[in-house]
Tab-separated table of C-alpha atoms in Angstrom:
chain	number	residue	atom	x	y	z
C	1	MET	CA	-30.908	34.181	9.496
C	2	SER	CA	-33.349	36.433	11.338
C	3	GLY	CA	-36.303	35.586	9.107
C	4	GLU	CA	-35.957	38.875	7.255
C	5	PRO	CA	-35.552	38.517	3.488
C	6	ARG	CA	-32.173	39.540	2.121
C	7	ARG	CA	-32.467	42.477	-0.277
C	8	PHE	CA	-30.565	42.718	-3.542
C	9	ARG	CA	-30.369	45.619	-5.965
C	10	VAL	CA	-31.124	44.587	-9.543
C	11	LEU	CA	-30.435	46.841	-12.517
C	12	ALA	CA	-32.520	46.354	-15.655
C	13	TRP	CA	-32.165	47.639	-19.197
C	14	PRO	CA	-33.460	46.653	-22.651
C	15	ALA	CA	-31.182	44.852	-25.099
C	16	ASP	CA	-32.073	43.003	-28.295
C	17	ARG	CA	-35.800	42.590	-27.554
C	18	ARG	CA	-35.005	41.354	-24.060
C	19	ILE	CA	-34.487	42.863	-20.663
C	20	VAL	CA	-31.120	42.326	-18.993
C	21	LEU	CA	-31.232	41.891	-15.214
C	22	TYR	CA	-27.903	42.515	-13.477
C	23	VAL	CA	-27.256	41.911	-9.769
C	24	PRO	CA	-24.191	43.957	-8.766
C	25	ASP	CA	-23.719	42.239	-5.393
C	26	ILE	CA	-23.040	38.903	-7.063
C	27	GLU	CA	-21.848	40.235	-10.435
C	28	ALA	CA	-24.284	38.072	-12.357
C	29	SER	CA	-26.968	38.655	-14.938
C	30	THR	CA	-29.838	36.970	-16.710
C	31	VAL	CA	-32.371	38.023	-19.327
C	32	VAL	CA	-36.140	37.923	-19.630
C	33	THR	CA	-38.388	38.615	-22.580
C	34	ASP	CA	-41.237	39.901	-20.439
C	35	LEU	CA	-40.847	42.370	-17.573
C	36	ARG	CA	-43.567	40.540	-15.635
C	37	HIS	CA	-41.062	37.707	-15.074
C	38	ALA	CA	-38.204	39.929	-13.917
C	39	ASP	CA	-38.669	39.496	-10.171
C	40	ASP	CA	-38.940	35.697	-10.365
C	41	ALA	CA	-35.953	35.463	-12.722
C	42	ALA	CA	-33.787	37.682	-10.530
C	43	ARG	CA	-34.724	35.805	-7.347
C	44	SER	CA	-34.019	32.469	-9.039
C	45	LEU	CA	-30.612	33.664	-10.276
C	46	ILE	CA	-29.670	34.942	-6.828
C	47	ALA	CA	-30.855	31.755	-5.118
C	48	ASP	CA	-28.974	29.536	-7.572
C	49	LEU	CA	-25.702	31.418	-7.132
C	50	THR	CA	-25.820	32.139	-3.402
C	51	GLY	CA	-27.545	29.063	-2.008
C	52	LEU	CA	-30.233	31.212	-0.412
C	53	ASP	CA	-33.824	30.045	-0.613
C	54	ALA	CA	-35.634	32.079	-3.282
C	55	SER	CA	-38.371	32.900	-0.773
C	56	ALA	CA	-35.713	34.576	1.415
C	57	VAL	CA	-34.695	36.982	-1.377
C	58	ASP	CA	-36.217	40.393	-2.116
C	59	CYS	CA	-35.267	42.340	-5.236
C	60	ASP	CA	-35.235	46.089	-5.750
C	61	ILE	CA	-35.382	46.362	-9.535
C	62	SER	CA	-34.559	49.700	-11.098
C	63	PHE	CA	-33.913	50.757	-14.678
C	64	GLY	CA	-30.469	51.876	-15.701
C	65	ARG	CA	-27.078	50.403	-16.387
C	66	SER	CA	-24.281	50.167	-13.910
C	67	ALA	CA	-21.489	52.690	-14.473
C	68	ALA	CA	-19.052	49.760	-14.421
C	69	LEU	CA	-20.677	48.111	-17.435
């Protein structure tokens, strides 16, 4: 790895008093109850499923559902 963080797009939308975070590149999602935890939750999910170190992951979180969902 070149030392540059790997960037992932994360889609977010409200559902049942929570916020769904969906990462299209790995087709995985998680939920948070507080938007302030969204970045950490998304990075943790990505790290757990890809084997990347969480510090090597950057997230671009935007609101809106994927057309595929």
